[in-house]
PDB file of C-alpha atoms in Angstrom:
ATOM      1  CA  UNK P  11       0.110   2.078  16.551  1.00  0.00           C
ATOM      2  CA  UNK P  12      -0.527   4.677  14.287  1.00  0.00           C
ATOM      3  CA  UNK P  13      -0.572   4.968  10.143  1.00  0.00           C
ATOM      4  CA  UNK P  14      -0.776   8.081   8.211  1.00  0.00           C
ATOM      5  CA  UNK P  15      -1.203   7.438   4.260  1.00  0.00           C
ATOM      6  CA  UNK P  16      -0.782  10.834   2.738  1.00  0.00           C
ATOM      7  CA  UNK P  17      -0.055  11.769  -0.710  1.00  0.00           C
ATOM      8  CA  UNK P  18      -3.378  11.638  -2.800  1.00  0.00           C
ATOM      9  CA  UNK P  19      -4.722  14.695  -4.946  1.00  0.00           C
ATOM     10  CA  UNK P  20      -6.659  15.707  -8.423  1.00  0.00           C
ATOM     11  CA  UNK P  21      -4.032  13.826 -11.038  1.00  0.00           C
ATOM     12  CA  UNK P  22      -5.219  13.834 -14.910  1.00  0.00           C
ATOM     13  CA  UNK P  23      -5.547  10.732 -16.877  1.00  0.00           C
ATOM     14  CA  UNK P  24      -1.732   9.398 -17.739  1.00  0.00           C
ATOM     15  CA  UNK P  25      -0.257  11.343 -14.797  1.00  0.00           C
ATOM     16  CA  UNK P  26       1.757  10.102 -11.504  1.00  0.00           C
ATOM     17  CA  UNK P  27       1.318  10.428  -7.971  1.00  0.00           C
ATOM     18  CA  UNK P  28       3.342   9.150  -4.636  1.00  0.00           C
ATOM     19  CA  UNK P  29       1.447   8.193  -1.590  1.00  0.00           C
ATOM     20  CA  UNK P  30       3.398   8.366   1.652  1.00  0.00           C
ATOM     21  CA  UNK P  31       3.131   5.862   4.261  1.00  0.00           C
ATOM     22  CA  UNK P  32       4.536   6.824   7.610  1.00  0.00           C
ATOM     23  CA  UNK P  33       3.693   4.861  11.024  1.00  0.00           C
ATOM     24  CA  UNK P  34       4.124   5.927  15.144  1.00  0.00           C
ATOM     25  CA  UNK P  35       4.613   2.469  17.395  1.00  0.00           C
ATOM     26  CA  UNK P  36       5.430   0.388  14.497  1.00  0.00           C
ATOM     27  CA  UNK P  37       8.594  -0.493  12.439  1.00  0.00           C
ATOM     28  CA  UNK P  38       7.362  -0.620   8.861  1.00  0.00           C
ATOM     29  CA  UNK P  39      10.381  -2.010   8.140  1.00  0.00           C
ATOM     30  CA  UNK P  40       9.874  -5.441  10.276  1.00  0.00           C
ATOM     31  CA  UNK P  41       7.301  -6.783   8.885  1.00  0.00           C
ATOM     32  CA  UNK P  42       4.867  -6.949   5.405  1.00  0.00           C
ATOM     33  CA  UNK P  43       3.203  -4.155   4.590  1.00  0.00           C
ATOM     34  CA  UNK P  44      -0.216  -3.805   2.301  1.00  0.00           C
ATOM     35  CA  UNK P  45      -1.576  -0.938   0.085  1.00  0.00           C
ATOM     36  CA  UNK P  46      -5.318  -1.441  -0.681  1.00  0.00           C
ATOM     37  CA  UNK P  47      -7.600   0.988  -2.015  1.00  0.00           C
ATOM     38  CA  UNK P  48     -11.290   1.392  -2.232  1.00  0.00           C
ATOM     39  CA  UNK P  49     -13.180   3.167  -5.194  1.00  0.00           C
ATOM     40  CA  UNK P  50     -16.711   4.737  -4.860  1.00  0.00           C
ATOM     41  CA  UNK P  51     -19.539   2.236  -4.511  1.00  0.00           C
ATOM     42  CA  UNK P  52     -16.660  -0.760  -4.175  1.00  0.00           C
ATOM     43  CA  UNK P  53     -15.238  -2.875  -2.195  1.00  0.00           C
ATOM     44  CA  UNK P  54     -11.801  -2.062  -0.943  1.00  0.00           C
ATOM     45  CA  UNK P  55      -9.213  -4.288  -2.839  1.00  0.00           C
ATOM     46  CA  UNK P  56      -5.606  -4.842  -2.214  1.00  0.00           C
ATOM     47  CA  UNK P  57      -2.838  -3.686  -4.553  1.00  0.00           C
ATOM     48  CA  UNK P  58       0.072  -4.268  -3.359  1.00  0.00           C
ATOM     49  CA  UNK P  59       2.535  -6.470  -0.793  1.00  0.00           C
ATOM     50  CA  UNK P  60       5.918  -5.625   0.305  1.00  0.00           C
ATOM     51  CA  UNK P  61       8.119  -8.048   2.419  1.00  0.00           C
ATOM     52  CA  UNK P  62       9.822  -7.093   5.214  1.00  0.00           C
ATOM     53  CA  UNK P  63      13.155  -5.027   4.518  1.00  0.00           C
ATOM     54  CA  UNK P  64      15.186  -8.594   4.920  1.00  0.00           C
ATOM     55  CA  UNK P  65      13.964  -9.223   1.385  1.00  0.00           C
ATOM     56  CA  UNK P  66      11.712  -6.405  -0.103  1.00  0.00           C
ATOM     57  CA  UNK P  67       9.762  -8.749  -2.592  1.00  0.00           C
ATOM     58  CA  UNK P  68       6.954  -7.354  -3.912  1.00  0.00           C
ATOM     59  CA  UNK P  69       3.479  -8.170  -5.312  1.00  0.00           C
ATOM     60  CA  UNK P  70       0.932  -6.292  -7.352  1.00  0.00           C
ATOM     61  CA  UNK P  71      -2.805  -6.625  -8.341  1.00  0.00           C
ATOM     62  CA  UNK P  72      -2.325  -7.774 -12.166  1.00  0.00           C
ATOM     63  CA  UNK P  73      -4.455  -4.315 -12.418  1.00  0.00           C
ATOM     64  CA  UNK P  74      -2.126  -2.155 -11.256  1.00  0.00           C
ATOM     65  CA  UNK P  75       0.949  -4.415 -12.149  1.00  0.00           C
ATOM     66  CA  UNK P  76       3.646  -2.440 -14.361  1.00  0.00           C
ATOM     67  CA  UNK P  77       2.192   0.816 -13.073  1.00  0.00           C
ATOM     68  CA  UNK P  78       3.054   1.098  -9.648  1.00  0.00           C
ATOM     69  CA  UNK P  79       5.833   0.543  -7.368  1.00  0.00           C
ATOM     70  CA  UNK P  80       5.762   0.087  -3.995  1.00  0.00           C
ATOM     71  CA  UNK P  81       9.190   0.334  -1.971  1.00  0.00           C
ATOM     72  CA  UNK P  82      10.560   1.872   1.412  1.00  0.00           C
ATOM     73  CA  UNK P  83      13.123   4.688   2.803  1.00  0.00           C
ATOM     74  CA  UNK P  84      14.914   3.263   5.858  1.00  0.00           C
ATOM     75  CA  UNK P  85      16.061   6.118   6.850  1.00  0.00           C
ATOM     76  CA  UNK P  86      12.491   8.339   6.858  1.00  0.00           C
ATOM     77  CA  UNK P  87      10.712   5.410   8.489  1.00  0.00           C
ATOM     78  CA  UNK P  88       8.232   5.692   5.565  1.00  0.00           C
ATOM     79  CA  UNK P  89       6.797   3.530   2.884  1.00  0.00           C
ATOM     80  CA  UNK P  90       6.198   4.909  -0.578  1.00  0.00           C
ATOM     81  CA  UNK P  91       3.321   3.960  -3.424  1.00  0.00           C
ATOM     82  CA  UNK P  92       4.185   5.679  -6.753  1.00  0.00           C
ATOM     83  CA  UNK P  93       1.834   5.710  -9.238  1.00  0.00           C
ATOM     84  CA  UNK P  94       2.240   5.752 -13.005  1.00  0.00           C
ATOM     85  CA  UNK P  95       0.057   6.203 -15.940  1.00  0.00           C
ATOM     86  CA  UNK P  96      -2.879   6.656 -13.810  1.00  0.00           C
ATOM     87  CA  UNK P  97      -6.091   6.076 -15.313  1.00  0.00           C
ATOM     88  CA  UNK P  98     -10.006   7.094 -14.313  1.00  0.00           C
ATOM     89  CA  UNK P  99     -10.728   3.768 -12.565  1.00  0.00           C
ATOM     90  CA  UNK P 100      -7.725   4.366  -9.777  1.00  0.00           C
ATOM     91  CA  UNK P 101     -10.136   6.848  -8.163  1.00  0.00           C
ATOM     92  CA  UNK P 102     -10.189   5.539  -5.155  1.00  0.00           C
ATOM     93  CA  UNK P 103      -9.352   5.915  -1.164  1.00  0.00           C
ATOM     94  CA  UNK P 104      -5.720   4.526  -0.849  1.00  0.00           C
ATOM     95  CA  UNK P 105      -4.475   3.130   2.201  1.00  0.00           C
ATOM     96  CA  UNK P 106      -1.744   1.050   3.693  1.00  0.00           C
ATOM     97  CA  UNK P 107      -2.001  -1.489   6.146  1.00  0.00           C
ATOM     98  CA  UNK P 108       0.430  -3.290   8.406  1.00  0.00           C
ATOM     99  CA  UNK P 109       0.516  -6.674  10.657  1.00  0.00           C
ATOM    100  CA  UNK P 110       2.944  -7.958  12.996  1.00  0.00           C
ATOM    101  CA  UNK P 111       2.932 -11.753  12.446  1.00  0.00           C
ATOM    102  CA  UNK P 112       4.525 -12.306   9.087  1.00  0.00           C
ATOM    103  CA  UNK P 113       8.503 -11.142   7.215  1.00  0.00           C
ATOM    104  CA  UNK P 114       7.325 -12.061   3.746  1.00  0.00           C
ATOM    105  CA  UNK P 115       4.142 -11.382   1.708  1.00  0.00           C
ATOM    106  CA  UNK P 116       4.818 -15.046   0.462  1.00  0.00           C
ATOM    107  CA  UNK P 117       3.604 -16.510   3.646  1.00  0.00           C
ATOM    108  CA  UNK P 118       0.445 -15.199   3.891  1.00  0.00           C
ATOM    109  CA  UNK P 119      -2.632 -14.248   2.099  1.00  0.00           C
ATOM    110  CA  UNK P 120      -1.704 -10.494   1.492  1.00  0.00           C
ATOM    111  CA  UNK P 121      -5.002  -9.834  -0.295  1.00  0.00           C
ATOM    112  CA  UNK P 122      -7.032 -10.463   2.898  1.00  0.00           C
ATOM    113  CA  UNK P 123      -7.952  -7.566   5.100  1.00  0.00           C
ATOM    114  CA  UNK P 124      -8.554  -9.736   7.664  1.00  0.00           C
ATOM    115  CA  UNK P 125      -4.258 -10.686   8.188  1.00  0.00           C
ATOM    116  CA  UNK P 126      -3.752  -6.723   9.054  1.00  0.00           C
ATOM    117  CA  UNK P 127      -4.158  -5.343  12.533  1.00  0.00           C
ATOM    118  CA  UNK P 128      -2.923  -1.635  11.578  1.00  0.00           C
ATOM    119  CA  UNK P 129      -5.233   0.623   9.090  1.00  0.00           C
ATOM    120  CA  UNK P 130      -3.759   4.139   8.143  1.00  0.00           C
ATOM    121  CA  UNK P 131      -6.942   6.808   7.662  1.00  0.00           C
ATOM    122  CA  UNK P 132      -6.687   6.604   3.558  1.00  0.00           C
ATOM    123  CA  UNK P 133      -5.939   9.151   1.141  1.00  0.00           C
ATOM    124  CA  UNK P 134      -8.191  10.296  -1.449  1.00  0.00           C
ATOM    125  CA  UNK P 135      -6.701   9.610  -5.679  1.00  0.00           C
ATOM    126  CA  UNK P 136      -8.672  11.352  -7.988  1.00  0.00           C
ATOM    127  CA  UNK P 137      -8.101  10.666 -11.622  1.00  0.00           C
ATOM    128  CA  UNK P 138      -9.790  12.991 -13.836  1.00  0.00           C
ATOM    129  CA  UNK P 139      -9.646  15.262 -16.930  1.00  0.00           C
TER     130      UNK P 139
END
């Protein structure tokens, strides 16, 4: 099982980005899928939780909550993180994480690295004037 996140750049203050989540031995679509994201000198955090594509519920970090929006194309295989109104502290390594035990963020604790088995490499979001 493979993960590629991809996506990340140089983005000013206010600006929007879309990080691409693509996977090789694993349907993204079975199962829930994490974003988390690590900023210099911090420890990595999780963002985000989507249910499988049964459902598609999602859950957000109150800090990035109303910002960005995590969601899937069936057809591409490939899970998306758009980002809105980006601001300095979202510098950080993004990346998206997948496990094979659980449908529905709601029945486990998303927000624990420890519940994923499958790390994509991260991609770097810079947010800076």
């Amino acid at each position: 099982v493979q993960l590629q996140a991809s996506g990340g750049g140089l983005v000013q203050p206010g600006g929007s980005l879309r990080l691409s989540c693509a996977a090789s031995g694993f349907t993204l679509d079975d199962y829930a899928i994490g974003w988390f994201r690590q900023a210099p000198g911090k420890e990595r955090e999780v963002i985000s939780c989507i249910s499988s594509i049964h459902t598609g519920s999602t859950y957000y970090a109150e800090s990035v909550k109303g910002r960005f929006t995590v969601s899937r194309d069936h057809a591409k295989k490939t899970m998306y993180l758009q980002m809105s109104n980006l601001k300095p502290e979202d510098t950080a390594v993004y990346y998206c994480a997948a496990q094979d035990k659980y449908y529905y963020c709601s029945g486990y604790d998303w927000g624990a690295e420890n519940e994923y088995h499958y790390w994509g490499q991260g991609t770097l979001v810079t947010v800076s004037s």
